Coordinates of C-alpha atoms and ligand atoms in Angstrom, one line a residue:
X10 CA -16.3 -13.6 30.3
X11 CA -15.2 -17.1 31.4
X12 CA -12.4 -18.7 33.3
X13 CA -11.2 -21.5 31.3
X14 CA -10.7 -24.9 33.0
X15 CA -7.1 -24.9 31.5
X16 CA -4.3 -22.7 32.6
X17 CA -1.3 -21.6 30.7
X18 CA 2.0 -22.5 32.3
X19 CA 4.9 -20.1 32.5
X20 CA 8.4 -21.4 33.2
X21 CA 11.1 -18.8 34.6
X22 CA 14.3 -19.7 36.2
X23 CA 13.4 -23.4 36.5
X24 CA 10.1 -22.6 38.3
X25 CA 6.5 -23.0 36.8
X26 CA 3.6 -20.7 37.2
X27 CA -0.1 -21.2 36.4
X28 CA -1.8 -18.4 34.5
X29 CA -5.5 -18.5 34.4
X30 CA -7.0 -18.3 30.8
X31 CA -9.9 -15.9 30.2
X32 CA -12.1 -16.4 27.2
X33 CA -14.7 -14.0 25.7
X34 CA -18.0 -14.7 24.2
X35 CA -16.7 -14.5 20.7
X36 CA -13.8 -16.7 21.7
X37 CA -11.0 -14.2 22.5
X38 CA -8.4 -15.9 24.7
X39 CA -6.4 -13.9 27.2
X40 CA -3.9 -14.8 30.0
X41 CA -4.7 -13.2 33.3
X42 CA -1.4 -11.7 34.4
X43 CA -2.7 -9.5 37.3
X44 CA -0.8 -11.6 39.9
X45 CA 2.4 -12.3 37.9
X46 CA 4.6 -9.7 39.5
X47 CA 3.4 -10.6 43.1
X48 CA 4.2 -14.4 42.2
X49 CA 7.1 -14.2 39.9
X50 CA 8.8 -10.8 40.3
X51 CA 8.3 -10.2 36.6
X52 CA 6.0 -7.6 34.9
X53 CA 5.0 -7.7 31.3
X54 CA 6.3 -5.1 28.7
X55 CA 4.2 -4.1 25.7
X56 CA 4.9 -0.5 24.3
X57 CA 2.0 0.8 22.5
X58 CA -0.3 -1.7 24.3
X59 CA -0.2 -3.9 21.0
X60 CA -1.3 -7.1 22.9
X61 CA -2.6 -6.0 26.2
X62 CA -6.3 -6.1 27.2
X63 CA -7.1 -3.3 29.6
X64 CA -10.5 -4.3 30.4
X65 CA -13.4 -6.8 29.6
X66 CA -16.2 -5.1 27.8
X67 CA -19.5 -5.9 26.3
X68 CA -20.1 -2.9 23.9
X69 CA -18.2 -3.5 20.7
X70 CA -16.6 -6.5 19.1
X71 CA -14.2 -6.3 16.3
X72 CA -12.3 -9.1 14.5
X73 CA -9.5 -7.4 12.6
X74 CA -8.6 -10.6 10.6
X75 CA -12.2 -11.0 9.2
X76 CA -13.0 -7.3 8.9
X77 CA -15.9 -7.7 11.5
X78 CA -17.3 -4.9 13.5
X79 CA -20.4 -5.2 15.8
X80 CA -22.0 -2.8 18.3
X81 CA -23.8 -4.7 21.1
X82 CA -24.0 -7.7 18.7
X83 CA -25.4 -5.8 15.6
X84 CA -23.4 -5.7 12.5
X85 CA -22.0 -2.4 11.6
X86 CA -23.4 -2.8 8.0
X87 CA -26.9 -3.1 9.2
X88 CA -26.8 -0.4 11.6
X89 CA -25.4 2.1 9.1
X90 CA -28.1 1.0 6.7
X91 CA -31.1 1.1 8.9
X92 CA -30.6 3.1 11.9
X93 CA -30.6 6.8 13.0
X94 CA -27.3 7.9 14.7
X95 CA -29.4 8.7 17.9
X96 CA -30.7 5.1 18.0
X97 CA -27.3 3.7 17.8
X98 CA -26.1 6.1 20.6
X99 CA -28.9 4.6 22.7
X100 CA -27.9 1.2 21.8
X101 CA -24.3 1.8 22.9
X102 CA -25.2 3.5 26.0
X103 CA -28.0 1.3 27.2
X104 CA -27.1 -2.0 25.7
X105 CA -30.2 -2.4 23.6
X106 CA -32.1 -0.7 20.7
X107 CA -34.8 1.6 22.2
X108 CA -38.4 0.7 21.8
X109 CA -40.8 3.3 20.7
X110 CA -41.3 4.9 24.1
X111 CA -37.8 4.9 25.0
X112 CA -36.9 6.3 21.7
X113 CA -39.5 9.2 22.0
X114 CA -38.3 10.0 25.5
X115 CA -34.7 10.1 24.3
X116 CA -35.6 12.4 21.4
X117 CA -37.7 14.7 23.7
X118 CA -34.7 15.0 26.1
X119 CA -32.2 15.7 23.2
X120 CA -34.5 18.6 22.0
X121 CA -34.8 19.8 25.4
X122 CA -31.1 19.9 26.3
X123 CA -30.0 21.4 22.9
X124 CA -29.5 25.0 24.2
X125 CA -26.2 26.0 25.8
X126 CA -26.1 28.1 28.9
X127 CA -25.8 31.6 27.7
X128 CA -22.8 32.4 29.9
X129 CA -20.8 29.8 28.1
X130 CA -21.5 31.4 24.7
X131 CA -19.3 34.2 26.0
X132 CA -16.3 31.8 26.1
X133 CA -16.2 31.7 22.1
X134 CA -15.4 35.4 22.1
X135 CA -12.3 35.0 24.0
X136 CA -10.6 32.5 21.8
X137 CA -8.0 34.1 19.3
X138 CA -9.0 34.0 15.6
X139 CA -8.0 30.7 14.0
X140 CA -8.2 28.9 17.3
X141 CA -8.1 25.1 16.9
X142 CA -11.7 23.8 16.8
X143 CA -10.7 20.7 18.7
X144 CA -9.1 22.6 21.6
X145 CA -12.3 24.8 21.7
X146 CA -14.4 21.6 21.8
X147 CA -12.3 20.1 24.6
X148 CA -12.4 23.2 26.7
X149 CA -16.1 23.8 26.3
X150 CA -17.0 20.1 27.0
X151 CA -14.8 20.3 30.2
X152 CA -16.5 23.4 31.3
X153 CA -20.0 21.9 31.2
X154 CA -19.3 20.2 34.5
X155 CA -19.4 23.8 36.1
X156 CA -22.8 24.5 34.5
X157 CA -24.5 21.2 34.9
X158 CA -22.7 19.6 38.1
X159 CA -25.5 17.1 38.7
X160 CA -22.9 14.3 39.1
X161 CA -20.6 16.0 41.6
X162 CA -21.0 13.6 44.5
X163 CA -21.5 10.3 42.6
X164 CA -20.3 10.0 39.0
X165 CA -23.1 7.6 38.2
X166 CA -25.9 9.8 39.6
X167 CA -28.2 11.1 36.8
X168 CA -25.8 9.4 34.3
X169 CA -28.6 8.9 31.7
X170 CA -29.6 12.4 31.9
X171 CA -26.0 13.7 31.8
X172 CA -25.1 11.4 28.8
X173 CA -28.2 12.8 26.7
X174 CA -27.4 16.3 27.8
X175 CA -23.9 16.1 26.4
X176 CA -24.9 14.2 23.1
X177 CA -27.2 17.2 22.6
X178 CA -25.0 20.1 23.6
X179 CA -21.9 18.8 21.8
X180 CA -23.3 19.5 18.4
X181 CA -24.5 22.9 19.5
X182 CA -21.1 23.6 20.8
X183 CA -19.6 22.4 17.6
X184 CA -21.9 24.4 15.3
X185 CA -21.5 27.7 17.5
X186 CA -17.7 27.5 17.4
X187 CA -17.9 27.5 13.6
X188 CA -20.3 30.4 13.5
X189 CA -18.1 32.4 15.8
X190 CA -15.0 31.6 13.8
X191 CA -16.7 33.2 10.9
X192 CA -18.0 36.1 12.8
X193 CA -21.6 35.2 11.9
X194 CA -24.6 35.2 14.1
X195 CA -25.4 32.0 16.0
X196 CA -28.1 29.9 14.7
X197 CA -30.1 28.3 17.6
X198 CA -31.3 24.8 17.6
X199 CA -34.7 24.0 16.2
X200 CA -36.9 21.6 17.8
X201 CA -38.7 20.5 14.5
X202 CA -35.4 19.2 13.0
X203 CA -33.8 15.9 13.7
X204 CA -30.4 15.4 15.3
X205 CA -28.3 15.6 12.1
X206 CA -30.6 18.0 10.2
X207 CA -30.5 20.2 13.3
X208 CA -26.6 20.3 13.4
X209 CA -26.4 21.1 9.8
X210 CA -28.8 23.9 10.1
X211 CA -27.0 25.5 13.0
X212 CA -23.7 25.2 11.0
X213 CA -25.1 26.5 7.7
X214 CA -28.2 28.6 8.0
X215 CA -27.6 32.3 7.5
X216 CA -30.2 35.3 8.0
X217 CA -30.3 36.3 4.3
X218 CA -29.6 32.8 2.9
X219 CA -31.7 30.1 4.7
X220 CA -30.2 26.6 4.7
X221 CA -32.0 23.8 2.7
X222 CA -31.7 20.7 5.0
X223 CA -31.4 18.1 2.2
X224 CA -32.4 14.5 3.2
X225 CA -29.4 13.0 1.3
X226 CA -27.0 15.2 3.1
X227 CA -28.6 14.5 6.4
X228 CA -28.4 10.7 5.7
X229 CA -24.8 10.8 4.7
X230 CA -24.1 12.5 7.9
X231 CA -26.1 10.1 9.8
X232 CA -24.1 7.3 8.4
X233 CA -20.8 8.8 9.0
X234 CA -21.6 9.4 12.6
X235 CA -22.8 5.8 13.1
X236 CA -19.6 4.3 11.6
X237 CA -17.6 6.5 14.1
X238 CA -19.7 5.8 17.2
X239 CA -17.5 3.2 18.8
X240 CA -14.2 1.3 18.2
X241 CA -13.5 -0.5 21.6
X242 CA -10.3 0.2 23.3
X243 CA -8.7 2.8 20.8
X244 CA -6.4 5.6 21.9
X245 CA -9.0 8.2 22.8
X246 CA -11.5 5.6 24.4
X247 CA -8.6 4.2 26.5
X248 CA -7.9 7.8 27.5
X249 CA -11.5 8.3 28.6
X250 CA -11.4 5.1 30.7
X251 CA -7.9 6.0 32.3
X252 CA -9.0 9.4 33.3
X253 CA -12.4 8.1 34.4
X254 CA -10.8 5.4 36.5
X255 CA -9.3 8.1 38.8
X256 CA -13.0 9.0 39.6
X257 CA -13.2 12.1 37.2
X258 CA -16.8 13.1 36.1
X259 CA -18.1 12.3 32.7
X260 CA -17.6 15.7 31.0
X261 CA -13.9 15.9 31.9
X262 CA -13.1 12.3 31.0
X263 CA -14.7 13.0 27.6
X264 CA -12.7 16.2 27.3
X265 CA -9.5 14.3 27.6
X266 CA -10.7 11.8 25.0
X267 CA -11.4 14.7 22.6
X268 CA -7.6 15.8 23.0
X269 CA -6.5 12.1 22.3
X270 CA -8.6 11.9 19.3
X271 CA -7.0 15.1 17.9
X272 CA -3.7 13.5 17.1
X273 CA -3.0 12.9 13.4
X274 CA -2.3 9.2 13.9
X275 CA -5.9 8.8 15.4
X276 CA -9.0 11.1 14.5
X277 CA -6.8 13.9 13.1
X278 CA -6.0 11.7 10.2
X279 CA -9.3 12.7 8.3
X280 CA -7.8 16.4 8.2
X281 CA -4.4 15.0 7.2
X282 CA -5.8 13.0 4.4
X283 CA -7.2 16.0 2.7
X284 CA -4.2 18.0 3.2
X285 CA -2.2 15.1 1.6
X286 CA -4.6 14.8 -1.4
X287 CA -4.3 18.6 -1.9
X288 CA -0.5 18.3 -1.8
X289 CA -0.5 15.6 -4.4
X290 CA -2.9 17.6 -6.6
X291 CA -0.6 20.7 -6.3
X292 CA 2.3 18.6 -7.3
X293 CA 0.7 17.5 -10.6
X294 CA -0.6 14.2 -9.4
X295 CA 2.9 12.9 -8.7
X296 CA 1.7 9.8 -7.0
X297 CA 5.1 7.9 -7.3
X298 CA 6.8 10.7 -5.3
X299 CA 4.4 10.3 -2.4
X300 CA 4.2 6.5 -2.4
X301 CA 8.1 6.4 -2.3
X302 CA 8.1 8.9 0.4
X303 CA 5.6 6.8 2.4
X304 CA 7.9 3.7 1.9
X305 CA 11.1 5.5 2.8
X306 CA 12.0 4.8 6.5
X307 CA 14.1 7.9 6.8
X308 CA 11.0 10.1 5.8
X309 CA 8.4 10.6 8.5
X310 CA 5.8 10.9 5.8
X311 CA 3.0 8.2 5.8
X312 CA 0.0 7.7 3.8
X313 CA -2.7 9.2 6.0
X314 CA -5.9 7.3 6.0
X315 CA -4.1 4.1 5.4
X316 CA -3.2 1.3 8.0
X317 CA -4.8 0.3 11.2
X318 CA -3.7 -1.5 14.4
X319 CA -6.3 -3.9 14.6
X320 CA -7.8 -4.5 11.0
X321 CA -5.5 -6.8 8.8
X322 CA -7.8 -7.7 6.0
X323 CA -10.1 -4.7 5.5
X324 CA -11.7 -1.9 7.6
X325 CA -15.5 -2.5 7.1
X326 CA -16.0 1.2 7.8
X327 CA -13.8 2.3 4.9
X328 CA -15.9 0.1 2.4
X329 CA -19.2 1.6 3.7
X330 CA -17.8 5.1 3.6
X331 CA -16.4 4.7 0.1
X332 CA -19.9 3.7 -1.2
X333 CA -21.5 6.6 0.7
X334 CA -19.1 9.0 -0.8
X335 CA -19.8 7.9 -4.5
X336 CA -23.6 8.1 -3.8
X337 CA -23.5 11.5 -2.2
X338 CA -21.3 13.1 -4.8
X339 CA -23.5 11.6 -7.6
X340 CA -26.6 12.9 -5.7
X341 CA -25.3 16.3 -5.3
X342 CA -23.8 16.4 -8.7
X343 CA -20.3 17.3 -7.4
X344 CA -17.2 16.4 -9.1
X345 CA -14.3 16.6 -6.6
X346 CA -10.9 16.3 -8.1
X347 CA -9.6 14.9 -4.6
X348 CA -11.8 11.9 -5.1
X349 CA -10.2 10.9 -8.2
X350 CA -6.8 11.3 -6.6
X351 CA -7.9 9.3 -3.6
X352 CA -9.1 6.5 -5.9
X353 CA -5.9 6.4 -8.0
X354 CA -3.7 6.5 -4.8
X355 CA -5.6 3.7 -3.3
X356 CA -5.2 1.6 -6.4
X357 CA -1.6 2.2 -6.6
X358 CA -0.9 1.4 -3.0
X359 CA -3.1 -1.8 -2.9
X360 CA -1.0 -3.0 -5.8
X361 CA 2.3 -2.3 -4.2
X362 CA 4.3 -5.0 -2.5
X363 CA 5.2 -2.6 0.6
X364 CA 1.5 -1.9 1.2
X365 CA 0.4 -5.6 0.5
X366 CA 2.9 -7.2 2.7
X367 CA 2.1 -4.9 5.8
X368 CA -1.8 -5.3 5.3
X369 CA -2.2 -1.5 4.6
X370 CA -5.5 -0.4 3.0
X371 CA -7.7 2.6 3.4
X372 CA -9.2 3.1 7.0
X373 CA -12.3 5.1 8.0
X374 CA -10.6 8.4 7.6
X375 CA -9.5 7.9 4.0
X376 CA -12.9 8.7 2.3
X377 CA -14.7 10.6 5.1
X378 CA -13.1 13.9 4.5
X379 CA -14.4 13.8 0.9
X380 CA -18.0 13.5 2.3
X381 CA -17.4 16.2 4.8
X382 CA -16.1 18.6 2.0
X383 CA -19.3 17.8 -0.1
X384 CA -21.4 18.6 3.0
X385 CA -19.6 22.0 3.2
X386 CA -17.8 21.2 6.5
X387 CA -14.4 23.1 6.6
X388 CA -11.2 20.8 6.8
X389 CA -10.3 22.0 10.4
X390 CA -13.8 20.8 11.7
X391 CA -13.3 17.3 10.4
X392 CA -11.9 16.0 13.7
X393 CA -14.8 17.7 15.6
X394 CA -17.1 15.6 13.4
X395 CA -15.4 12.5 14.4
X396 CA -15.6 13.4 18.1
X397 CA -19.4 14.0 17.6
X398 CA -19.6 10.6 16.1
X399 CA -17.4 9.0 18.8
X400 CA -19.2 10.6 21.8
X401 CA -21.8 7.7 22.6
X402 CA -19.0 5.2 22.5
X403 CA -16.9 7.2 24.9
X404 CA -20.1 7.6 27.3
X405 CA -20.9 3.9 26.9
X406 CA -17.3 2.7 27.9
X407 CA -17.0 5.3 30.6
X408 CA -20.3 4.0 32.1
X409 CA -19.4 0.5 31.7
X410 CA -16.2 1.0 33.6
X411 CA -17.9 3.1 36.4
X412 CA -20.6 0.4 36.8
X413 CA -18.1 -2.4 37.0
X414 CA -17.2 -3.2 40.8
X415 CA -13.9 -4.6 39.7
X416 CA -12.5 -1.4 38.3
X417 CA -9.4 -0.1 39.8
X418 CA -7.4 3.1 38.9
X419 CA -5.4 2.8 35.8
X420 CA -1.8 2.6 36.5
X421 CA 0.8 0.9 34.2
X422 CA 4.3 0.0 35.1
X423 CA 7.6 0.8 33.5
X424 CA 10.9 -0.9 33.1
X425 CA 13.4 1.7 34.4
X426 CA 16.3 2.6 32.2
X427 CA 17.8 5.8 33.7
X428 CA 20.6 6.4 36.0
X429 CA 21.1 4.2 39.0
X430 CA 21.6 5.7 42.4
X431 CA 23.9 8.8 42.3
X432 CA 25.5 10.9 45.0
X433 CA 24.2 14.4 45.1
X434 CA 26.9 17.3 44.4
X435 CA 26.0 20.7 45.7
X436 CA 25.7 23.6 42.9
X437 CA 29.0 25.3 43.8
X438 CA 31.0 22.0 43.6
X439 CA 29.5 21.1 40.0
Ligands
CMC523 N1 2.0 4.6 5.4 C1 3.2 4.0 5.3 N2 3.6 3.0 6.0 C2 2.7 2.7 6.9 C3 1.5 3.3 7.2 C4 1.2 4.2 6.3 N3 0.0 4.9 6.5 N4 0.9 2.7 8.4 C5 1.8 1.8 8.8 N5 2.9 1.7 8.0 C6 4.0 1.0 8.1 C7 5.0 1.1 9.2 O1 5.9 2.0 8.9 C8 5.5 -0.3 9.6 O2 6.6 -0.7 8.7 P1 7.7 -1.6 9.2 O3 6.9 -2.8 9.5 O4 8.6 -1.7 8.1 O5 8.3 -0.9 10.3 C9 4.3 -1.2 9.4 O6 3.5 -0.5 8.4 C10 3.4 -1.4 10.7 O7 2.9 -0.1 11.1 P2 3.0 0.3 12.6 O8 3.2 1.9 12.6 O9 3.8 -0.5 13.4 O10 1.4 -0.1 13.0 P3 0.7 0.7 14.3 O11 -0.5 -0.3 14.6 O12 1.4 1.1 15.3 O13 0.1 2.1 13.6 C11 -1.6 3.5 12.5 C12 -1.4 2.0 13.1 C13 -3.0 3.7 12.1 C14 -1.1 4.6 13.6 C15 -0.6 3.6 11.3 O14 -0.9 2.7 10.2 C16 -0.6 5.1 10.7 O15 0.1 5.8 11.1 N6 -1.6 5.3 9.6 C17 -1.6 6.6 9.2 C18 -2.5 7.5 10.2 C19 -4.0 7.1 10.1 O16 -4.5 7.0 9.0 N7 -4.6 7.1 11.2 C20 -6.0 6.7 11.4 C21 -6.2 5.4 11.9 S1 -8.0 4.8 11.6 C22 -8.9 5.9 12.6 C23 -8.6 5.7 14.1 O17 -9.1 4.7 14.6 O18 -8.2 6.7 14.6

């Protein structure tokens, strides 16, 4: 980050004020307004933070106009093609790709931490049937701070161990919650399997029907997790940072991020896409009806999996996922009618003026659900899968914030629009 030699000049009520210009390493330009209120009496108003930088960060760079996404300087296309998810997790958290020794140590710790405290396993018994998997995930992750309280005095104490513990345990929690929802016996982690293979085995292995961990399925899952691993200051990451800014421990900050991700406008969109495609299918592929509904401002319906706050040309993750989806379905010889519906819907929308004028095209969630279906993941676990992928990004962002001596508690302002001062009237006089 650099302070530019030029300042921006703001003129209010005939007086001028200098605003420092900050530039990032990729040329992002920002006005530093941190002293604006104090100097001018004015705050800024930006509902939905459409144009507000909340921090400086060196983790993820994205250019929504050019469709660029890079983690720590590496192009998402190259990472998705050549890396293991755990290498990318290490990269995000530590800032560099691991060398052989670092990678072996990381893998060793992931294996060592894979078990869940047996007392925590009883928690699963007390959720009602059909409990929401995202709610279970958030509760379980929050509870980890009671079982592994190694950071109670200093949030950064043992951070690398805690981060590794969390990355390992979250997949055990996710798989156990699925097994419990089926009433099936739990399948414990196996040290001989890699991160994604281990997760799939815990999800799908059964006593009488052993699960065949297929390399093409492991590879598709690995790619999906990498594509979801970070996305700079999105809703859930900003939540993790905001909660963390109050000095809250890593587990509880991440638990808050899980809840933010759950929303259908954010990570919950991957479930909503499948529900929408099923609805269109059940309605005799009546595309026009749903395109018209999406364009109708009096109708709350939107095309799930379309549109993005930041990408204005294409979502590079959406393109990679679409190819991965085609490859996996071909390799597994699966024909999913929802894939055909998705392709047709995409084509209609991409040629419709409403979607063209607003730069609306498929985002990361549009095709990911079809891959999850092919793998056998139930629809209500899709957002849990997103959380598994996003976890390293949340951890990296939380750590970056905690390590930055300039960090202050997050505390936005408001423009008050309520009643002005009123005289109190006692109950018996009202
Ligand atoms: N279907 C129909 N119209 C849409 C859609 C959509 N999916 N998305 C945006 N629009 C319209 C919106 O109504 C508005 O129209 P107008 O200018 O006439 O008022 C215009 O496009 C701009 O949209 P916006 O809601 O102001 O944009 P935003 O940046 O606030 O919202 C979004 C971004 C992703 C929440 C939104 O596009 C959306 O709701 N998409 C569907 C849900 C979805 O797929 N979410 C996953 C996002 S990617 C994964 C992640 O990062 O979480």
